[in-house]
Coordinates of C-alpha atoms and ligand atoms in Angstrom, one line a residue:
X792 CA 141.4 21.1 292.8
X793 CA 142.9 19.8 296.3
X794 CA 145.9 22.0 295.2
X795 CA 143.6 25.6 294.4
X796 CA 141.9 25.2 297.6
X797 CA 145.5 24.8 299.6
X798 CA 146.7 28.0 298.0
X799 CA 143.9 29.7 298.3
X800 CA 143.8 29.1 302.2
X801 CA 147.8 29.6 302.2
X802 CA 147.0 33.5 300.9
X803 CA 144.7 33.7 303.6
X804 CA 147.7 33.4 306.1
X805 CA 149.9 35.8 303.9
X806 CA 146.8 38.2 304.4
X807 CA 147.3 38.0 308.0
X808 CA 150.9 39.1 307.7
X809 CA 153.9 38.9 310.6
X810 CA 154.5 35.5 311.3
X811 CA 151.4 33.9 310.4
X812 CA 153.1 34.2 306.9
X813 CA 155.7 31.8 307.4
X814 CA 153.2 29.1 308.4
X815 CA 152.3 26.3 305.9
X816 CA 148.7 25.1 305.3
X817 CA 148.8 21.5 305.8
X818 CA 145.9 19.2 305.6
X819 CA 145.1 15.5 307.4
X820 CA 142.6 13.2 306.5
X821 CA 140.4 12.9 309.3
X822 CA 139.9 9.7 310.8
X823 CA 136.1 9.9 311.0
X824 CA 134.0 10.5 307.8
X825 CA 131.8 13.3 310.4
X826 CA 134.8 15.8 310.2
X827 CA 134.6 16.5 306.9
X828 CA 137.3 15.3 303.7
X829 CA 140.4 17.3 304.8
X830 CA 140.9 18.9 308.2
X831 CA 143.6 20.9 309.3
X832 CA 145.3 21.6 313.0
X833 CA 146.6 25.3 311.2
X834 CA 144.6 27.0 313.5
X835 CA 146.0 25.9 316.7
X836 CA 149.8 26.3 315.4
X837 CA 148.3 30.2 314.4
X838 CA 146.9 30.9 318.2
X839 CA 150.3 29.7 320.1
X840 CA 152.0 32.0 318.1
X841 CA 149.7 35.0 318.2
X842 CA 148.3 34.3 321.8
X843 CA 145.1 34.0 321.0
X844 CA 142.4 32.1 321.6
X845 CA 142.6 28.6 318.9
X846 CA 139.1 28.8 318.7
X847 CA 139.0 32.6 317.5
X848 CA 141.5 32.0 314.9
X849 CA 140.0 28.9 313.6
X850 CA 136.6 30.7 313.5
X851 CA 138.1 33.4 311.5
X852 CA 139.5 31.3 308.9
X853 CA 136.7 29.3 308.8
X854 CA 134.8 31.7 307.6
X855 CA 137.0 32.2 304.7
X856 CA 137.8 29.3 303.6
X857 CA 134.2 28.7 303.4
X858 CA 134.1 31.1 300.1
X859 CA 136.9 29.4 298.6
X860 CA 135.5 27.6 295.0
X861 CA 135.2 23.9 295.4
X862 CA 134.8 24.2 299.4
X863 CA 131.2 23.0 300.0
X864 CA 131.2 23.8 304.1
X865 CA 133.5 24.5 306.7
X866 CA 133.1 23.8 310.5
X867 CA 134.7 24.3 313.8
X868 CA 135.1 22.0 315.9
X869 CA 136.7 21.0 319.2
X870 CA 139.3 23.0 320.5
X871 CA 140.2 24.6 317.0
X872 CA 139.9 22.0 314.4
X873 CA 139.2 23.7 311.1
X874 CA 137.2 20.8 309.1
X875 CA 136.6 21.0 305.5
X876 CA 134.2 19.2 303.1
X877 CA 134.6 19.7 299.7
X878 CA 132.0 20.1 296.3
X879 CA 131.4 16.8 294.7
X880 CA 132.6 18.2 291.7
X881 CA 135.7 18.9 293.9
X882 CA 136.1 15.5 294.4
X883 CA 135.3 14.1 291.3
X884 CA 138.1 16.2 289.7
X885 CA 140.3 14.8 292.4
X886 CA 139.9 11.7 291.6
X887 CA 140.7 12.4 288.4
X888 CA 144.1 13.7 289.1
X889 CA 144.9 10.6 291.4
X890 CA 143.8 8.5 288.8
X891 CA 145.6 9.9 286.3
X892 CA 148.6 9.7 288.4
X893 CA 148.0 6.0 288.9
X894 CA 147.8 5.3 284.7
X895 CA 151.4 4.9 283.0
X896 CA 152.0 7.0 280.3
X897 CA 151.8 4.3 277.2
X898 CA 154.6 4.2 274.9
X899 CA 153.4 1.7 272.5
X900 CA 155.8 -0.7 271.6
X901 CA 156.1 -2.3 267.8
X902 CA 156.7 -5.7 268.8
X903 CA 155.4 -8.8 268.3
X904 CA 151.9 -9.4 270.0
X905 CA 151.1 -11.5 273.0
X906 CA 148.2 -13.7 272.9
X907 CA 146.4 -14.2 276.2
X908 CA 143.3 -16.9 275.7
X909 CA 140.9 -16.5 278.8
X910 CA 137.5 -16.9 279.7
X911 CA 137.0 -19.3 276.7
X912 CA 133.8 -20.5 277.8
X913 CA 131.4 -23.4 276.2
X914 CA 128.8 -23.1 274.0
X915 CA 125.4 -24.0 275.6
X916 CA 126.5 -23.8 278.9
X917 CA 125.9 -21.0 281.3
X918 CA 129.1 -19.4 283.1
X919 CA 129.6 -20.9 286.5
X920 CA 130.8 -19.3 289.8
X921 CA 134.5 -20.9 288.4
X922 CA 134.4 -18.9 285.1
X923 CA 135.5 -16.1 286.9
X924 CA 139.3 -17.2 287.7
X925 CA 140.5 -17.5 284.1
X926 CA 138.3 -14.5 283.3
X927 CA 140.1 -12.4 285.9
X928 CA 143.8 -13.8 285.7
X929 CA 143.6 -13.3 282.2
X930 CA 142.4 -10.3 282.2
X931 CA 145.4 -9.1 285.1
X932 CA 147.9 -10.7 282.6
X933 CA 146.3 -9.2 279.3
X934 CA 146.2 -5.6 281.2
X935 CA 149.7 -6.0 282.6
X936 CA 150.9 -6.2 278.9
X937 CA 148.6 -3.5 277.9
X938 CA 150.0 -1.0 280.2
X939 CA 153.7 -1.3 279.4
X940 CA 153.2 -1.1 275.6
X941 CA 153.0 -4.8 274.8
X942 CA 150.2 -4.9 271.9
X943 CA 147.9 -7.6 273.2
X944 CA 145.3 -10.1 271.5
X945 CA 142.9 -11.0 273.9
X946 CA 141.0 -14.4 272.9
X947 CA 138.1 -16.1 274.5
X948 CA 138.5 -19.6 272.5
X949 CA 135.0 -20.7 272.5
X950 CA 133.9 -24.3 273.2
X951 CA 132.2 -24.7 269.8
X952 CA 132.6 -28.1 269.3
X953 CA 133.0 -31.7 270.1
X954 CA 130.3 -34.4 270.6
X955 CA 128.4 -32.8 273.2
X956 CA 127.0 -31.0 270.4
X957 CA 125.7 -33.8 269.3
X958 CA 124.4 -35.4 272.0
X959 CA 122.3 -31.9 273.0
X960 CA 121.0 -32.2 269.5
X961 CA 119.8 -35.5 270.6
X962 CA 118.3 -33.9 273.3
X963 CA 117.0 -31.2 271.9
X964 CA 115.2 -33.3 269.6
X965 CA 113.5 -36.0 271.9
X966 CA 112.8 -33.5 274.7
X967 CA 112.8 -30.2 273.2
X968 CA 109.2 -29.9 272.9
X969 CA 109.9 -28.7 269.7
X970 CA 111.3 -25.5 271.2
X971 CA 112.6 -22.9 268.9
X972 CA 116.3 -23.0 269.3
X973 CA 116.5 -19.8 269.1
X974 CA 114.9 -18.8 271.8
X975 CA 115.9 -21.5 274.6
X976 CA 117.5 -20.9 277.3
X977 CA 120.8 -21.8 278.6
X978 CA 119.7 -23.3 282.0
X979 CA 116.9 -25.2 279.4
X980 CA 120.2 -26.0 277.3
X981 CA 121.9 -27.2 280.4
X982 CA 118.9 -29.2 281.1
X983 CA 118.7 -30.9 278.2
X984 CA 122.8 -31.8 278.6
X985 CA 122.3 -33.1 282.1
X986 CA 119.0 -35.4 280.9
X987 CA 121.0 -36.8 278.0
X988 CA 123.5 -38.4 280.5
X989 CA 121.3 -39.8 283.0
X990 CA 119.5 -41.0 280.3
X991 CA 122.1 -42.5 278.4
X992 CA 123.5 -44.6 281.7
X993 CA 119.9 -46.7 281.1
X994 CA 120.5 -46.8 277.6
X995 CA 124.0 -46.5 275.7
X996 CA 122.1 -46.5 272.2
X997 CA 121.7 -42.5 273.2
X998 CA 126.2 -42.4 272.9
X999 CA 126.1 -43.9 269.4
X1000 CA 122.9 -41.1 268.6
X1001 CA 125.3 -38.8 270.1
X1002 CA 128.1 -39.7 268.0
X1003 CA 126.0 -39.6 264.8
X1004 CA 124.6 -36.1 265.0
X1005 CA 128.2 -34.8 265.6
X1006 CA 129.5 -36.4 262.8
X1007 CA 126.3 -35.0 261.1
X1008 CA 127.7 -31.9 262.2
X1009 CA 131.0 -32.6 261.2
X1010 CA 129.4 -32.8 257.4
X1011 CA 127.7 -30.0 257.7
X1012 CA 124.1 -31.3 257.5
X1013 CA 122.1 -27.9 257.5
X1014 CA 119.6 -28.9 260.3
X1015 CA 122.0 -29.2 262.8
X1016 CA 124.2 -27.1 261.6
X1017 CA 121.0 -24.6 262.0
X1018 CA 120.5 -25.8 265.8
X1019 CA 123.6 -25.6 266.6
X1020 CA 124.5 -22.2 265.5
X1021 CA 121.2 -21.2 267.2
X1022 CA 122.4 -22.5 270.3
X1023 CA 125.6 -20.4 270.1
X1024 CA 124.1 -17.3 269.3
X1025 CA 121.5 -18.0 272.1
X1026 CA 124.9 -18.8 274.5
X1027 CA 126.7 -15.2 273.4
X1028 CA 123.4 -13.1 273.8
X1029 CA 123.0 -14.6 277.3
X1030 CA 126.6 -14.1 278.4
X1031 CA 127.2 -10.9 277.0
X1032 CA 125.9 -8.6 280.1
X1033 CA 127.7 -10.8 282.7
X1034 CA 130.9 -10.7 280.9
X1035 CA 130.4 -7.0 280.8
X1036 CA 129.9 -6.2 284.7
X1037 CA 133.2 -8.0 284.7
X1038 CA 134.5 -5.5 282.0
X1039 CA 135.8 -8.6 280.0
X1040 CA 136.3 -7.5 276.1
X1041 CA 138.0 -9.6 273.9
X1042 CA 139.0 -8.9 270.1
X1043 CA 138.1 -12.3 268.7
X1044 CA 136.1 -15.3 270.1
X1045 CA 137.0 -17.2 267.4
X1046 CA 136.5 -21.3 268.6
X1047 CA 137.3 -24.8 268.3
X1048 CA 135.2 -25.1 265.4
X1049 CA 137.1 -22.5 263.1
X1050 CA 139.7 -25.1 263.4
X1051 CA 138.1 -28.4 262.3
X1052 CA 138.8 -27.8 258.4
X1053 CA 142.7 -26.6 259.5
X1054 CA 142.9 -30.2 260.9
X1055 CA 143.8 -32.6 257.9
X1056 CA 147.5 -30.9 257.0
X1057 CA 148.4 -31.4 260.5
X1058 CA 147.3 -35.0 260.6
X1059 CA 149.8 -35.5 257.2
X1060 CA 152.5 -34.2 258.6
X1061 CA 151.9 -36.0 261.8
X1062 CA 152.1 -39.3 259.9
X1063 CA 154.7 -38.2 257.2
X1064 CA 157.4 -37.4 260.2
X1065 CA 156.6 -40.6 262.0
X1066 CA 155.3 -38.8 264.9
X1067 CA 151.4 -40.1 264.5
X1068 CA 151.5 -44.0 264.6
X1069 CA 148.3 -46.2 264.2
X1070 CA 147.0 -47.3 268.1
X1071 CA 144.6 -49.2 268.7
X1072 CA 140.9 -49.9 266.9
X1073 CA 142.9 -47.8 264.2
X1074 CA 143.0 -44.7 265.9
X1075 CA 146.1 -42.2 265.2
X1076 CA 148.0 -41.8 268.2
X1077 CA 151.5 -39.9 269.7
X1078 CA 153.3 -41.1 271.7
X1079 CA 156.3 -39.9 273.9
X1080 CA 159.7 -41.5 274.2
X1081 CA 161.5 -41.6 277.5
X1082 CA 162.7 -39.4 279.5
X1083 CA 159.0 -38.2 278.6
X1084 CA 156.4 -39.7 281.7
X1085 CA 153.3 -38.8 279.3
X1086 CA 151.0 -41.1 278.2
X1087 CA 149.9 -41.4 274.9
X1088 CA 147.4 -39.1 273.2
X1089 CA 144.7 -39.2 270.2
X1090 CA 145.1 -37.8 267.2
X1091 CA 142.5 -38.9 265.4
X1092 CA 139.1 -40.8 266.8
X1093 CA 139.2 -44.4 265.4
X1094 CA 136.5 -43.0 263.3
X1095 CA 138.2 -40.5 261.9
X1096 CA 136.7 -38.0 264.1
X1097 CA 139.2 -35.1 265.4
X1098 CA 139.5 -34.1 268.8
X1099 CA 140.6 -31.1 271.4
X1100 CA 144.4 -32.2 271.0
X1101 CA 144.3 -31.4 267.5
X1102 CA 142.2 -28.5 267.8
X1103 CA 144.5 -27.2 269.8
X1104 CA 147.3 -28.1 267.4
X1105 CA 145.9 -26.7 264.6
X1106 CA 144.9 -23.3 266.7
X1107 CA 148.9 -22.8 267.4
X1108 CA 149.8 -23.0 263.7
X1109 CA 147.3 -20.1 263.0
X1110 CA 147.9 -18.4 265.5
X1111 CA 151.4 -18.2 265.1
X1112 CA 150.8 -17.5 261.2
X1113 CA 148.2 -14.4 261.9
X1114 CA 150.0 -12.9 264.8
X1115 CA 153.7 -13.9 264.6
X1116 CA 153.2 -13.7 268.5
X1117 CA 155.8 -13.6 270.9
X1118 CA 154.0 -15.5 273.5
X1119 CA 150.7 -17.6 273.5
X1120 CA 149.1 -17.9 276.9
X1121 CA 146.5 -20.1 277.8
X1122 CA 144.8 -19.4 280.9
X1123 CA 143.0 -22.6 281.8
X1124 CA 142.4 -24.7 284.9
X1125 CA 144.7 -27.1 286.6
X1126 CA 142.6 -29.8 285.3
X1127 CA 143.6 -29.6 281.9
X1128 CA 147.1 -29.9 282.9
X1129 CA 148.1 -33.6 281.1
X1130 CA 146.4 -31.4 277.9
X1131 CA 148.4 -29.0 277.7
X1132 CA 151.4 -31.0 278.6
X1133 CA 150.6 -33.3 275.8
X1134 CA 149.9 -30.9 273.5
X1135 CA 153.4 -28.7 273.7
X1136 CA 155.3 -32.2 273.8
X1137 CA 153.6 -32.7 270.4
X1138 CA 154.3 -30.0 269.2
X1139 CA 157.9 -30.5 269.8
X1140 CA 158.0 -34.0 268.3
X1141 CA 156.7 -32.2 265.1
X1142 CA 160.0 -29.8 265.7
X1143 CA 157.9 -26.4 265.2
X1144 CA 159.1 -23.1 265.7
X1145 CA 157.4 -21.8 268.4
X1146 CA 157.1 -18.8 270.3
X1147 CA 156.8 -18.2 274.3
X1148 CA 153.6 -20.9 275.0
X1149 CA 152.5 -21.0 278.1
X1150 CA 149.5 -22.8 280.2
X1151 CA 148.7 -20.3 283.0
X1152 CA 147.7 -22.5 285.9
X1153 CA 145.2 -21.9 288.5
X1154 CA 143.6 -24.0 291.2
X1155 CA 139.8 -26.0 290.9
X1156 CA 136.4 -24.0 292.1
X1157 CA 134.6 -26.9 294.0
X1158 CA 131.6 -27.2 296.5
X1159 CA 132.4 -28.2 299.9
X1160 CA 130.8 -31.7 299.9
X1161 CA 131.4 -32.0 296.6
X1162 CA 132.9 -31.0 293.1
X1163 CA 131.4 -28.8 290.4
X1164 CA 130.3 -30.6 287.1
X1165 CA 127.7 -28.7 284.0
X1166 CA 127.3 -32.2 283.1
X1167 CA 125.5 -33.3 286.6
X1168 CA 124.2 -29.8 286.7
X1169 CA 126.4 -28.9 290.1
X1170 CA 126.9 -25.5 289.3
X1171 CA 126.9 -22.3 290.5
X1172 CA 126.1 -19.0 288.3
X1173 CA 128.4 -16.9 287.7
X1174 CA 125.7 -14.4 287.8
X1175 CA 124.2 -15.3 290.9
Ligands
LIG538 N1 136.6 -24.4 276.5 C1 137.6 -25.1 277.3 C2 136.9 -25.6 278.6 O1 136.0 -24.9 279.1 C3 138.8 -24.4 277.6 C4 139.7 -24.0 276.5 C5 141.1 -23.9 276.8 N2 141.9 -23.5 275.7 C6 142.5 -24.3 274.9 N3 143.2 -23.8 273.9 N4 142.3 -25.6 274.9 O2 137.3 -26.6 279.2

């Protein structure tokens, strides 16, 4: 459009013959929104060279370009200035050109997939103000892909699982009101979390109550299980619109709990290649040999329960078996550092083949007076 209305006002000058012809139509952008989109000093250059007065000139032309299509008004102004505003529609289809010069032509490649996990927010929890670092630098990275062909799995690896399920069933129960759990809320939910931990400092019964509703979970008792999918399709409802003003779309959510069954093989070939060893109270532990710094890590909970580490181990080998990826990238927190640390050096005692696996690092969200913790309710909404 820009281009029609240049070469439109370029015949004007051809019209006017002599030397007037051999001028070229340039356009500025005026400093000040009040002179219109594009201005143009054409008129001046026009009057020195056919002694006239600037003014005349620039009113004459004016008045043409005016009735040129996708010119919505045309003004005069100081000594000669021709200043042009153009049609919204103009616009619009300008910024369609730009923005189609900005987007790479996308040659798809047929390689191996990249797997960026982001976001991966917990169940039952609403997103904090801190949610928004891995959902943004994993989006960056995940786009960055995208654009030069690289196919792209985009995960958000749910928090579905652990004892906090538990102890919020717990809570749910003895402070609930006998809500339906399909219809609480996530700052209710969050509620109930932060309650069950002040109230379990006075009394450390609450912990083992805890314990026995996961494990309850864990067996697939059908009340909790009933709860607690409740509770996650309360959590994905409520996130849903926020995630979408941040135009984050993944193609699986899939979460920890998808890999609590994929557990046990890992565990027997942990223990078969003398890499899990029997720690203390019985639980299954790895350790590193030297040079390795890295303390030792749980396997398996001295009763018998599985935990994040071997989520996480059991997540890689079916990831790697679904995607044959090229790269797995987790973009999580500098917190969970040691984790992931752990968690590749495992992986390596086991002697897997593994792709590019990365943790994707980024600083800690924190108040100024003091740090930011769902579990003493120190948070800040995302939405908000
Ligand atoms: N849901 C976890 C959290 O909020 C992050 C998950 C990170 N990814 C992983 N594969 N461990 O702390």
């Amino acid at each position: 459009m820009f281009e029609t209305v240049t070469s439109e006002a370029q015949k004007l000058l051809k019209k006017m013959g002599g030397e007037a012809e051999n001028v070229a139509w340039k356009w500025e952008k005026p400093d000040d929104v009040n002179h219109g989109d594009i201005t143009t000093t054409v008129a001046l250059q026009l009057a020195r060279m056919l002694k006239k007065s600037p003014r005349d000139v620039a009113d004459e032309l004016a008045a043409k370009v005016a009735k040129i299509s996708g010119v919505e008004k045309c003004e005069v102004a100081g000594a000669g200035y021709i200043n042009v505003w153009l049609t919204p529609h103009a616009l619009l289809e300008e910024l369609a050109v730009t923005r189609k010069a900005c987007t790479p032509a996308v040659t798809r490649k047929k390689s191996a997939p990249v797997i960026v996990e982001y976001c991966s927010l917990n169940i039952a929890k609403p997103l904090g103000v801190h949610h928004i670092l891995t959902t943004m630098i994993g989006q960056v990275i995940a786009n960055l892909y995208a654009h030069e062909g690289t196919p792209v799995v985009r995960w958000n690896y749910l928090g579905d699982w652990g004892t906090q399920f538990g102890k919020l069933f717990v809570a749910f129960e003895k402070w609930g009101k006998g809500a339906d759990p399909e219809k609480i809320s996530l700052n209710e939910l969050l509620a109930l979390y932060v309650k069950f931990h002040e109230e379990a400092e006075k009394d450390p019964e609450l912990e083992v109550l805890g314990q026995a509703a996961f494990k309850r979970l864990e067996d697939g008792d059908k009340e909790v299980r009933r709860v607690w999918q409740a509770f996650i399709d309360v959590t994905k409802h409520a996130v849903a619109p926020v995630l979408e003003r941040l135009s984050a779309r993944f193609d699986t959510d899939l979460g920890e709990s998808h890999y609590d069954s994929a557990m046990a093989p890992i565990i027997e070939e942990g223990k078969k290649k003398g890499v899990f060893t029997t720690g203390e109270k019985g639980a299954l532990i790895v350790e590193f040999p030297p040079p390795s710094t890295l303390p030792p890590a749980v396997v398996l909970k001295s009763d018998g329960g599985t935990n994040y580490l071997t989520r996480d181990l059991a997540l890689v080998v079916d990831r790697i078996a679904r995607y044959h990826p090229s790269a797995i990238l987790h973009v999580v927190g500098v917190e969970q550092t040691l984790h992931f640390q752990q968690l590749m050096a495992t992986a390596k005692l086991l002697n897997w083949e593994l792709p590019v696996w990365e943790h994707i690092i980024f600083g800690r969200m924190r108040f100024a007076d003091q740090s930011m913790s769902t579990r003493k309710g120190t948070i800040l909404h995302l939405e908000e």
